[in-house]
Amino acid sequence: MTAETQAALSLRGVRKSFGPVIAVAGIDLDIAAGKICGLIGPNGSGKSTLFDCCTGLVRPTAGQVLAGTTDITGWEMARIAREERLLRSFQKAVVFRALTAEENLILAGQMTAFRSLAATFSLGPLAHRRVQALRARAGELLERVGLAHMRHSKAGEMSFGQQKLLQFASMLMPEPRTILLDEPFAGINPVLIERIVENIRAVNREQGVTFVIVEHNIDVLSDLSHRLVVLSRGSILADGNPEDVIRDPRVVEAYLAG
Ligand SMILES: Nc1ncnc2c1ncn2[C@@H]1O[C@H](COP(=O)(O)OP(=O)(O)OP(=O)(O)O)[C@@H](O)[C@H]1O
Ligand SMILES: [Mg+2]
């Protein structure tokens, strides 16, 4: 990659096996900074495991993961989020159900700002001022994703789609550089899908945040992505501009066979 197209995330021979199961079979991939990259593949092709390897949830069996030029292989998830601003969402909406929408966002901002949970919950004057700033940012983000009216609602009382929007907003709290989204549109209605799509586009365009998005909704994903990468059985099967990739006979066959 040239200096103009710096990689936000690079995988070098990344491999992950669970006993005899090879989930990720040695992947080399550079994700260009400031772009939206879609990642598709049949069930079980290794997409989520690849995200897990990039974000410290599992340690690759072999290979390296770089955020920019920093080798983050083996780092813990919290350190990757805090120091590299590399964040990810999960297939299920992960929110703190007993907390309000606003509290969820404040907590997301705190967790990546401090080194320990004790510091997160300390109540000194500095921490107090910091919470005020986080509250203001939480308000802006709730407005941005169209959840301002639910600011004081408990996350557990929100619909699944609203929880996914809240999870998306949580990832914007720590001013991310790179966001990995695992099935952000699964199980939610078309209106909320459109709202998430618009927000991804806006955050990418205005703040230059890099996105890698795993999604089974290929129509929405190809329209949104600058590039589409296809995984099959833990390896890259196709990679290129979305229009070409979805017409590639090998990709069509992998889906029919998968
Ligand atoms: N913790 C684990 N222990 C054992 N096997 C696992 C584990 N996690 C994933 N696998 C296996 O690794 C392979 C890849 O799974 P992964 O969840 O990464 O696929 P995926 O592409 O995200 O699939 P989906 O589209 O269904 O979410 C599968 O065969 C899966 O069963
Ligand atoms: Mg998955």
PDB file of C-alpha atoms and ligand atoms in Angstrom:
ATOM      1  CA  MET A   1       0.000   0.000   0.000  1.00  0.00           C
ATOM      2  CA  THR A   2       1.214   3.537  -0.739  1.00  0.00           C
ATOM      3  CA  ALA A   3       1.394   6.293   1.853  1.00  0.00           C
ATOM      4  CA  GLU A   4      -1.892   7.653   0.466  1.00  0.00           C
ATOM      5  CA  THR A   5      -3.708   4.401   1.130  1.00  0.00           C
ATOM      6  CA  GLN A   6      -2.374   3.511   4.559  1.00  0.00           C
ATOM      7  CA  ALA A   7      -3.727   0.360   6.113  1.00  0.00           C
ATOM      8  CA  ALA A   8      -5.869   0.818   9.222  1.00  0.00           C
ATOM      9  CA  LEU A   9      -5.672  -2.912   9.875  1.00  0.00           C
ATOM     10  CA  SER A  10      -3.389  -5.591   8.450  1.00  0.00           C
ATOM     11  CA  LEU A  11      -3.506  -9.339   8.826  1.00  0.00           C
ATOM     12  CA  ARG A  12      -0.398 -11.358   8.100  1.00  0.00           C
ATOM     13  CA  GLY A  13      -0.916 -15.094   7.830  1.00  0.00           C
ATOM     14  CA  VAL A  14      -3.621 -15.057  10.518  1.00  0.00           C
ATOM     15  CA  ARG A  15      -4.775 -18.514  11.465  1.00  0.00           C
ATOM     16  CA  LYS A  16      -7.078 -19.792  14.177  1.00  0.00           C
ATOM     17  CA  SER A  17      -7.991 -23.347  14.923  1.00  0.00           C
ATOM     18  CA  PHE A  18     -10.210 -24.787  17.633  1.00  0.00           C
ATOM     19  CA  GLY A  19      -8.884 -28.324  18.113  1.00  0.00           C
ATOM     20  CA  PRO A  20      -9.293 -29.976  14.721  1.00  0.00           C
ATOM     21  CA  VAL A  21     -11.519 -27.169  13.344  1.00  0.00           C
ATOM     22  CA  ILE A  22      -9.646 -24.624  11.230  1.00  0.00           C
ATOM     23  CA  ALA A  23     -11.816 -21.499  11.539  1.00  0.00           C
ATOM     24  CA  VAL A  24      -9.361 -19.082   9.880  1.00  0.00           C
ATOM     25  CA  ALA A  25      -6.875 -20.717   7.567  1.00  0.00           C
ATOM     26  CA  GLY A  26      -4.043 -18.198   7.207  1.00  0.00           C
ATOM     27  CA  ILE A  27      -5.314 -14.842   5.963  1.00  0.00           C
ATOM     28  CA  ASP A  28      -3.361 -11.928   4.510  1.00  0.00           C
ATOM     29  CA  LEU A  29      -5.421  -8.767   4.226  1.00  0.00           C
ATOM     30  CA  ASP A  30      -4.847  -4.993   4.322  1.00  0.00           C
ATOM     31  CA  ILE A  31      -7.830  -2.810   5.166  1.00  0.00           C
ATOM     32  CA  ALA A  32      -7.333   0.687   3.739  1.00  0.00           C
ATOM     33  CA  ALA A  33      -7.778   3.540   6.207  1.00  0.00           C
ATOM     34  CA  GLY A  34     -10.874   5.656   5.697  1.00  0.00           C
ATOM     35  CA  LYS A  35     -12.732   3.053   3.632  1.00  0.00           C
ATOM     36  CA  ILE A  36     -15.713   0.761   4.178  1.00  0.00           C
ATOM     37  CA  CYS A  37     -14.885  -2.879   3.549  1.00  0.00           C
ATOM     38  CA  GLY A  38     -17.618  -5.540   3.468  1.00  0.00           C
ATOM     39  CA  LEU A  39     -16.837  -9.092   4.530  1.00  0.00           C
ATOM     40  CA  ILE A  40     -19.193 -11.861   3.457  1.00  0.00           C
ATOM     41  CA  GLY A  41     -19.157 -15.640   3.398  1.00  0.00           C
ATOM     42  CA  PRO A  42     -21.407 -18.601   4.176  1.00  0.00           C
ATOM     43  CA  ASN A  43     -22.190 -19.576   7.799  1.00  0.00           C
ATOM     44  CA  GLY A  44     -19.126 -20.924   9.546  1.00  0.00           C
ATOM     45  CA  SER A  45     -16.656 -19.452   7.026  1.00  0.00           C
ATOM     46  CA  GLY A  46     -14.678 -17.717   9.804  1.00  0.00           C
ATOM     47  CA  LYS A  47     -15.903 -14.118   9.657  1.00  0.00           C
ATOM     48  CA  SER A  48     -16.609 -13.664  13.371  1.00  0.00           C
ATOM     49  CA  THR A  49     -13.464 -15.566  14.342  1.00  0.00           C
ATOM     50  CA  LEU A  50     -11.458 -13.219  12.136  1.00  0.00           C
ATOM     51  CA  PHE A  51     -12.970 -10.260  14.026  1.00  0.00           C
ATOM     52  CA  ASP A  52     -12.193 -12.037  17.312  1.00  0.00           C
ATOM     53  CA  CYS A  53      -8.537 -12.352  16.239  1.00  0.00           C
ATOM     54  CA  CYS A  54      -8.360  -8.650  15.297  1.00  0.00           C
ATOM     55  CA  THR A  55      -9.895  -7.361  18.509  1.00  0.00           C
ATOM     56  CA  GLY A  56      -8.192  -9.563  21.085  1.00  0.00           C
ATOM     57  CA  LEU A  57     -11.138 -11.774  21.981  1.00  0.00           C
ATOM     58  CA  VAL A  58      -9.142 -14.792  20.849  1.00  0.00           C
ATOM     59  CA  ARG A  59      -5.450 -15.089  20.193  1.00  0.00           C
ATOM     60  CA  PRO A  60      -4.560 -16.259  16.675  1.00  0.00           C
ATOM     61  CA  THR A  61      -2.934 -19.685  16.520  1.00  0.00           C
ATOM     62  CA  ALA A  62      -0.417 -18.119  14.106  1.00  0.00           C
ATOM     63  CA  GLY A  63       0.192 -14.860  12.281  1.00  0.00           C
ATOM     64  CA  GLN A  64       0.125 -11.170  13.129  1.00  0.00           C
ATOM     65  CA  VAL A  65      -2.464  -8.440  13.405  1.00  0.00           C
ATOM     66  CA  LEU A  66      -1.379  -4.825  12.954  1.00  0.00           C
ATOM     67  CA  ALA A  67      -3.373  -1.692  13.718  1.00  0.00           C
ATOM     68  CA  GLY A  68      -1.676   0.879  11.497  1.00  0.00           C
ATOM     69  CA  THR A  69       1.963  -0.071  12.015  1.00  0.00           C
ATOM     70  CA  THR A  70       1.529  -1.361  15.582  1.00  0.00           C
ATOM     71  CA  ASP A  71       1.662  -5.108  16.110  1.00  0.00           C
ATOM     72  CA  ILE A  72      -1.325  -5.813  18.392  1.00  0.00           C
ATOM     73  CA  THR A  73      -1.190  -9.616  18.236  1.00  0.00           C
ATOM     74  CA  GLY A  74      -2.031 -11.027  21.650  1.00  0.00           C
ATOM     75  CA  TRP A  75      -3.138  -7.690  23.151  1.00  0.00           C
ATOM     76  CA  GLU A  76      -6.246  -7.714  25.314  1.00  0.00           C
ATOM     77  CA  MET A  77      -9.474  -6.347  23.870  1.00  0.00           C
ATOM     78  CA  ALA A  78      -9.621  -3.388  26.294  1.00  0.00           C
ATOM     79  CA  ARG A  79      -6.070  -2.303  25.429  1.00  0.00           C
ATOM     80  CA  ILE A  80      -6.766  -2.531  21.694  1.00  0.00           C
ATOM     81  CA  ALA A  81      -9.866  -0.369  22.162  1.00  0.00           C
ATOM     82  CA  ARG A  82      -8.101   2.151  24.411  1.00  0.00           C
ATOM     83  CA  GLU A  83      -4.774   2.548  22.653  1.00  0.00           C
ATOM     84  CA  GLU A  84      -5.632   1.821  19.025  1.00  0.00           C
ATOM     85  CA  ARG A  85      -9.303   2.901  19.044  1.00  0.00           C
ATOM     86  CA  LEU A  86     -10.164  -0.316  17.269  1.00  0.00           C
ATOM     87  CA  LEU A  87     -13.665  -1.378  18.337  1.00  0.00           C
ATOM     88  CA  ARG A  88     -16.103  -4.080  17.393  1.00  0.00           C
ATOM     89  CA  SER A  89     -19.749  -4.982  17.762  1.00  0.00           C
ATOM     90  CA  PHE A  90     -21.193  -8.442  18.264  1.00  0.00           C
ATOM     91  CA  GLN A  91     -23.843 -10.379  16.331  1.00  0.00           C
ATOM     92  CA  LYS A  92     -26.176 -10.042  19.307  1.00  0.00           C
ATOM     93  CA  ALA A  93     -26.893  -6.549  20.589  1.00  0.00           C
ATOM     94  CA  VAL A  94     -24.649  -6.233  23.639  1.00  0.00           C
ATOM     95  CA  VAL A  95     -25.996  -3.515  25.909  1.00  0.00           C
ATOM     96  CA  PHE A  96     -26.360  -3.166  29.666  1.00  0.00           C
ATOM     97  CA  ARG A  97     -30.076  -3.811  29.939  1.00  0.00           C
ATOM     98  CA  ALA A  98     -30.557  -2.353  33.416  1.00  0.00           C
ATOM     99  CA  LEU A  99     -28.867   0.943  32.494  1.00  0.00           C
ATOM    100  CA  THR A 100     -30.462   3.786  30.527  1.00  0.00           C
ATOM    101  CA  ALA A 101     -29.407   4.594  26.968  1.00  0.00           C
ATOM    102  CA  GLU A 102     -27.411   7.564  28.254  1.00  0.00           C
ATOM    103  CA  GLU A 103     -25.723   5.511  31.005  1.00  0.00           C
ATOM    104  CA  ASN A 104     -24.748   2.856  28.453  1.00  0.00           C
ATOM    105  CA  LEU A 105     -22.961   5.494  26.389  1.00  0.00           C
ATOM    106  CA  ILE A 106     -21.247   7.124  29.364  1.00  0.00           C
ATOM    107  CA  LEU A 107     -19.971   3.719  30.457  1.00  0.00           C
ATOM    108  CA  ALA A 108     -18.696   2.995  26.934  1.00  0.00           C
ATOM    109  CA  GLY A 109     -16.808   6.300  26.991  1.00  0.00           C
ATOM    110  CA  GLN A 110     -15.364   5.593  30.444  1.00  0.00           C
ATOM    111  CA  MET A 111     -14.239   2.053  29.750  1.00  0.00           C
ATOM    112  CA  THR A 112     -11.930   3.062  26.943  1.00  0.00           C
ATOM    113  CA  ALA A 113     -10.662   6.179  28.696  1.00  0.00           C
ATOM    114  CA  PHE A 114      -9.362   4.597  31.892  1.00  0.00           C
ATOM    115  CA  ARG A 115      -6.994   1.778  32.586  1.00  0.00           C
ATOM    116  CA  SER A 116      -8.991   0.086  35.318  1.00  0.00           C
ATOM    117  CA  LEU A 117     -12.566  -0.374  36.405  1.00  0.00           C
ATOM    118  CA  ALA A 118     -11.678   1.237  39.755  1.00  0.00           C
ATOM    119  CA  ALA A 119     -10.590   4.403  37.924  1.00  0.00           C
ATOM    120  CA  THR A 120     -13.728   4.263  35.813  1.00  0.00           C
ATOM    121  CA  PHE A 121     -15.927   4.489  38.890  1.00  0.00           C
ATOM    122  CA  SER A 122     -13.791   6.835  41.004  1.00  0.00           C
ATOM    123  CA  LEU A 123     -15.683   9.967  42.009  1.00  0.00           C
ATOM    124  CA  GLY A 124     -13.001  12.654  42.272  1.00  0.00           C
ATOM    125  CA  PRO A 125     -13.635  16.145  40.813  1.00  0.00           C
ATOM    126  CA  LEU A 126     -11.753  15.260  37.631  1.00  0.00           C
ATOM    127  CA  ALA A 127     -13.852  12.161  37.128  1.00  0.00           C
ATOM    128  CA  HIS A 128     -16.973  14.245  37.765  1.00  0.00           C
ATOM    129  CA  ARG A 129     -15.999  16.761  35.068  1.00  0.00           C
ATOM    130  CA  ARG A 130     -15.191  13.934  32.713  1.00  0.00           C
ATOM    131  CA  VAL A 131     -18.643  12.393  33.262  1.00  0.00           C
ATOM    132  CA  GLN A 132     -20.228  15.774  32.443  1.00  0.00           C
ATOM    133  CA  ALA A 133     -18.320  15.863  29.144  1.00  0.00           C
ATOM    134  CA  LEU A 134     -19.291  12.272  28.400  1.00  0.00           C
ATOM    135  CA  ARG A 135     -22.931  13.058  29.153  1.00  0.00           C
ATOM    136  CA  ALA A 136     -22.861  15.891  26.633  1.00  0.00           C
ATOM    137  CA  ARG A 137     -21.294  13.629  24.009  1.00  0.00           C
ATOM    138  CA  ALA A 138     -23.818  10.880  24.789  1.00  0.00           C
ATOM    139  CA  GLY A 139     -26.616  13.410  24.162  1.00  0.00           C
ATOM    140  CA  GLU A 140     -25.154  14.368  20.769  1.00  0.00           C
ATOM    141  CA  LEU A 141     -24.750  10.739  19.720  1.00  0.00           C
ATOM    142  CA  LEU A 142     -28.273   9.753  20.800  1.00  0.00           C
ATOM    143  CA  GLU A 143     -29.518  12.663  18.711  1.00  0.00           C
ATOM    144  CA  ARG A 144     -27.394  11.511  15.783  1.00  0.00           C
ATOM    145  CA  VAL A 145     -28.778   7.950  15.765  1.00  0.00           C
ATOM    146  CA  GLY A 146     -32.355   9.112  16.377  1.00  0.00           C
ATOM    147  CA  LEU A 147     -32.646   7.834  19.961  1.00  0.00           C
ATOM    148  CA  ALA A 148     -32.724  11.180  21.782  1.00  0.00           C
ATOM    149  CA  HIS A 149     -36.274  10.496  22.961  1.00  0.00           C
ATOM    150  CA  MET A 150     -35.069   7.295  24.670  1.00  0.00           C
ATOM    151  CA  ARG A 151     -32.191   8.894  26.545  1.00  0.00           C
ATOM    152  CA  HIS A 152     -33.584   7.923  29.957  1.00  0.00           C
ATOM    153  CA  SER A 153     -35.161   4.618  28.896  1.00  0.00           C
ATOM    154  CA  LYS A 154     -33.620   1.390  30.131  1.00  0.00           C
ATOM    155  CA  ALA A 155     -31.786  -0.404  27.322  1.00  0.00           C
ATOM    156  CA  GLY A 156     -33.634  -3.614  28.236  1.00  0.00           C
ATOM    157  CA  GLU A 157     -36.935  -1.920  27.376  1.00  0.00           C
ATOM    158  CA  MET A 158     -35.793  -0.906  23.890  1.00  0.00           C
ATOM    159  CA  SER A 159     -36.532  -2.943  20.739  1.00  0.00           C
ATOM    160  CA  PHE A 160     -33.783  -5.192  19.345  1.00  0.00           C
ATOM    161  CA  GLY A 161     -33.166  -2.709  16.507  1.00  0.00           C
ATOM    162  CA  GLN A 162     -32.930   0.217  18.930  1.00  0.00           C
ATOM    163  CA  GLN A 163     -30.467  -1.779  21.058  1.00  0.00           C
ATOM    164  CA  LYS A 164     -28.339  -2.293  17.946  1.00  0.00           C
ATOM    165  CA  LEU A 165     -28.424   1.443  17.263  1.00  0.00           C
ATOM    166  CA  LEU A 166     -27.428   2.024  20.877  1.00  0.00           C
ATOM    167  CA  GLN A 167     -24.558  -0.423  20.510  1.00  0.00           C
ATOM    168  CA  PHE A 168     -23.476   1.449  17.386  1.00  0.00           C
ATOM    169  CA  ALA A 169     -23.593   4.782  19.235  1.00  0.00           C
ATOM    170  CA  SER A 170     -21.556   3.222  22.108  1.00  0.00           C
ATOM    171  CA  MET A 171     -18.752   2.516  19.674  1.00  0.00           C
ATOM    172  CA  LEU A 172     -18.639   6.163  18.644  1.00  0.00           C
ATOM    173  CA  MET A 173     -18.159   7.373  22.243  1.00  0.00           C
ATOM    174  CA  PRO A 174     -14.378   6.833  22.407  1.00  0.00           C
ATOM    175  CA  GLU A 175     -13.696   8.515  19.036  1.00  0.00           C
ATOM    176  CA  PRO A 176     -12.814   5.341  17.171  1.00  0.00           C
ATOM    177  CA  ARG A 177     -10.379   4.987  14.314  1.00  0.00           C
ATOM    178  CA  THR A 178     -11.605   1.619  13.105  1.00  0.00           C
ATOM    179  CA  ILE A 179     -14.910  -0.145  13.716  1.00  0.00           C
ATOM    180  CA  LEU A 180     -15.660  -3.797  12.996  1.00  0.00           C
ATOM    181  CA  LEU A 181     -19.398  -4.513  12.797  1.00  0.00           C
ATOM    182  CA  ASP A 182     -20.637  -8.095  13.037  1.00  0.00           C
ATOM    183  CA  GLU A 183     -24.049  -8.381  11.344  1.00  0.00           C
ATOM    184  CA  PRO A 184     -25.316  -4.883  12.191  1.00  0.00           C
ATOM    185  CA  PHE A 185     -28.503  -5.323  10.128  1.00  0.00           C
ATOM    186  CA  ALA A 186     -29.529  -8.831  11.197  1.00  0.00           C
ATOM    187  CA  GLY A 187     -33.001  -9.079  12.678  1.00  0.00           C
ATOM    188  CA  ILE A 188     -33.944  -5.420  12.402  1.00  0.00           C
ATOM    189  CA  ASN A 189     -36.531  -3.635  10.283  1.00  0.00           C
ATOM    190  CA  PRO A 190     -35.722  -1.795   7.004  1.00  0.00           C
ATOM    191  CA  VAL A 191     -36.256   1.657   8.520  1.00  0.00           C
ATOM    192  CA  LEU A 192     -33.650   1.085  11.238  1.00  0.00           C
ATOM    193  CA  ILE A 193     -31.325  -0.617   8.729  1.00  0.00           C
ATOM    194  CA  GLU A 194     -31.459   2.563   6.633  1.00  0.00           C
ATOM    195  CA  ARG A 195     -30.755   4.671   9.705  1.00  0.00           C
ATOM    196  CA  ILE A 196     -27.684   2.602  10.623  1.00  0.00           C
ATOM    197  CA  VAL A 197     -26.491   2.719   6.980  1.00  0.00           C
ATOM    198  CA  GLU A 198     -26.790   6.520   6.921  1.00  0.00           C
ATOM    199  CA  ASN A 199     -24.888   6.796  10.174  1.00  0.00           C
ATOM    200  CA  ILE A 200     -22.082   4.520   8.960  1.00  0.00           C
ATOM    201  CA  ARG A 201     -21.762   6.601   5.778  1.00  0.00           C
ATOM    202  CA  ALA A 202     -21.769   9.879   7.698  1.00  0.00           C
ATOM    203  CA  VAL A 203     -19.211   8.770  10.301  1.00  0.00           C
ATOM    204  CA  ASN A 204     -16.978   7.392   7.552  1.00  0.00           C
ATOM    205  CA  ARG A 205     -17.229  10.547   5.436  1.00  0.00           C
ATOM    206  CA  GLU A 206     -17.051  13.164   8.184  1.00  0.00           C
ATOM    207  CA  GLN A 207     -14.585  11.543  10.572  1.00  0.00           C
ATOM    208  CA  GLY A 208     -12.690   9.207   8.257  1.00  0.00           C
ATOM    209  CA  VAL A 209     -13.496   6.206  10.448  1.00  0.00           C
ATOM    210  CA  THR A 210     -12.584   2.901   8.770  1.00  0.00           C
ATOM    211  CA  PHE A 211     -15.274   0.192   8.777  1.00  0.00           C
ATOM    212  CA  VAL A 212     -15.152  -3.540   8.238  1.00  0.00           C
ATOM    213  CA  ILE A 213     -18.661  -4.952   8.116  1.00  0.00           C
ATOM    214  CA  VAL A 214     -19.747  -8.591   8.227  1.00  0.00           C
ATOM    215  CA  GLU A 215     -23.274  -8.982   6.926  1.00  0.00           C
ATOM    216  CA  HIS A 216     -25.514 -11.559   5.259  1.00  0.00           C
ATOM    217  CA  ASN A 217     -27.642  -8.795   3.697  1.00  0.00           C
ATOM    218  CA  ILE A 218     -25.480  -8.638   0.572  1.00  0.00           C
ATOM    219  CA  ASP A 219     -27.588  -6.041  -1.275  1.00  0.00           C
ATOM    220  CA  VAL A 220     -27.282  -3.478   1.508  1.00  0.00           C
ATOM    221  CA  LEU A 221     -23.626  -4.324   2.093  1.00  0.00           C
ATOM    222  CA  SER A 222     -22.507  -4.086  -1.541  1.00  0.00           C
ATOM    223  CA  ASP A 223     -24.209  -0.744  -1.871  1.00  0.00           C
ATOM    224  CA  LEU A 224     -22.494   0.552   1.262  1.00  0.00           C
ATOM    225  CA  SER A 225     -18.984  -0.891   0.796  1.00  0.00           C
ATOM    226  CA  HIS A 226     -16.054   0.378  -1.237  1.00  0.00           C
ATOM    227  CA  ARG A 227     -14.691  -3.146  -1.365  1.00  0.00           C
ATOM    228  CA  LEU A 228     -16.038  -6.637  -0.762  1.00  0.00           C
ATOM    229  CA  VAL A 229     -14.003  -9.555   0.562  1.00  0.00           C
ATOM    230  CA  VAL A 230     -15.459 -13.070   0.500  1.00  0.00           C
ATOM    231  CA  LEU A 231     -14.433 -15.797   2.937  1.00  0.00           C
ATOM    232  CA  SER A 232     -15.008 -19.465   2.367  1.00  0.00           C
ATOM    233  CA  ARG A 233     -13.808 -22.146   4.778  1.00  0.00           C
ATOM    234  CA  GLY A 234     -11.452 -19.734   6.498  1.00  0.00           C
ATOM    235  CA  SER A 235      -9.753 -18.424   3.333  1.00  0.00           C
ATOM    236  CA  ILE A 236     -10.267 -15.474   1.009  1.00  0.00           C
ATOM    237  CA  LEU A 237     -12.228 -16.600  -2.042  1.00  0.00           C
ATOM    238  CA  ALA A 238     -12.714 -13.245  -3.757  1.00  0.00           C
ATOM    239  CA  ASP A 239     -11.769  -9.634  -3.153  1.00  0.00           C
ATOM    240  CA  GLY A 240     -12.554  -6.522  -5.171  1.00  0.00           C
ATOM    241  CA  ASN A 241     -15.185  -4.007  -6.031  1.00  0.00           C
ATOM    242  CA  PRO A 242     -18.628  -5.152  -4.853  1.00  0.00           C
ATOM    243  CA  GLU A 243     -20.300  -5.262  -8.265  1.00  0.00           C
ATOM    244  CA  ASP A 244     -17.678  -7.624  -9.670  1.00  0.00           C
ATOM    245  CA  VAL A 245     -17.418  -9.765  -6.561  1.00  0.00           C
ATOM    246  CA  ILE A 246     -21.125 -10.567  -6.263  1.00  0.00           C
ATOM    247  CA  ARG A 247     -21.183 -11.702  -9.899  1.00  0.00           C
ATOM    248  CA  ASP A 248     -18.094 -13.900  -9.512  1.00  0.00           C
ATOM    249  CA  PRO A 249     -19.219 -17.496 -10.264  1.00  0.00           C
ATOM    250  CA  ARG A 250     -16.997 -18.857  -7.459  1.00  0.00           C
ATOM    251  CA  VAL A 251     -18.824 -16.638  -4.963  1.00  0.00           C
ATOM    252  CA  VAL A 252     -22.255 -17.668  -6.240  1.00  0.00           C
ATOM    253  CA  GLU A 253     -21.225 -21.301  -5.976  1.00  0.00           C
ATOM    254  CA  ALA A 254     -19.820 -20.934  -2.438  1.00  0.00           C
ATOM    255  CA  TYR A 255     -23.176 -19.566  -1.324  1.00  0.00           C
ATOM    256  CA  LEU A 256     -25.188 -22.244  -3.073  1.00  0.00           C
ATOM    257  CA  ALA A 257     -22.913 -24.933  -1.650  1.00  0.00           C
ATOM    258  CA  GLY A 258     -22.717 -23.298   1.786  1.00  0.00           C
TER     259      GLY A 258
HETATM  260  N1  LIG B   1     -15.099 -21.104  20.341  1.00  0.00           N
HETATM  261  C1  LIG B   1     -15.157 -22.013  19.350  1.00  0.00           C
HETATM  262  N2  LIG B   1     -14.889 -23.316  19.576  1.00  0.00           N
HETATM  263  C2  LIG B   1     -14.930 -24.225  18.585  1.00  0.00           C
HETATM  264  N3  LIG B   1     -15.227 -23.950  17.299  1.00  0.00           N
HETATM  265  C3  LIG B   1     -15.496 -22.660  17.009  1.00  0.00           C
HETATM  266  C4  LIG B   1     -15.480 -21.636  17.997  1.00  0.00           C
HETATM  267  N4  LIG B   1     -15.796 -20.455  17.406  1.00  0.00           N
HETATM  268  C5  LIG B   1     -15.998 -20.740  16.104  1.00  0.00           C
HETATM  269  N5  LIG B   1     -15.820 -22.056  15.865  1.00  0.00           N
HETATM  270  C6  LIG B   1     -15.938 -22.741  14.553  1.00  0.00           C
HETATM  271  O1  LIG B   1     -15.143 -22.015  13.634  1.00  0.00           O
HETATM  272  C7  LIG B   1     -15.792 -21.930  12.371  1.00  0.00           C
HETATM  273  C8  LIG B   1     -15.977 -20.477  11.981  1.00  0.00           C
HETATM  274  O2  LIG B   1     -16.966 -19.902  12.822  1.00  0.00           O
HETATM  275  P1  LIG B   1     -17.357 -18.359  12.788  1.00  0.00           P
HETATM  276  O3  LIG B   1     -18.305 -18.128  13.905  1.00  0.00           O
HETATM  277  O4  LIG B   1     -16.134 -17.536  12.753  1.00  0.00           O
HETATM  278  O5  LIG B   1     -18.116 -18.261  11.383  1.00  0.00           O
HETATM  279  P2  LIG B   1     -18.959 -17.067  10.753  1.00  0.00           P
HETATM  280  O6  LIG B   1     -18.454 -16.896   9.349  1.00  0.00           O
HETATM  281  O7  LIG B   1     -18.957 -15.900  11.645  1.00  0.00           O
HETATM  282  O8  LIG B   1     -20.419 -17.728  10.679  1.00  0.00           O
HETATM  283  P3  LIG B   1     -21.886 -17.027  10.806  1.00  0.00           P
HETATM  284  O9  LIG B   1     -22.165 -16.396   9.470  1.00  0.00           O
HETATM  285  O10 LIG B   1     -22.785 -18.195  11.057  1.00  0.00           O
HETATM  286  O11 LIG B   1     -21.862 -16.051  11.933  1.00  0.00           O
HETATM  287  C9  LIG B   1     -17.088 -22.737  12.495  1.00  0.00           C
HETATM  288  O12 LIG B   1     -16.858 -24.024  12.052  1.00  0.00           O
HETATM  289  C10 LIG B   1     -17.351 -22.707  13.988  1.00  0.00           C
HETATM  290  O13 LIG B   1     -18.111 -23.810  14.380  1.00  0.00           O
HETATM  291 MG    MG B   2     -20.433 -14.887  12.668  1.00  0.00          MG
END
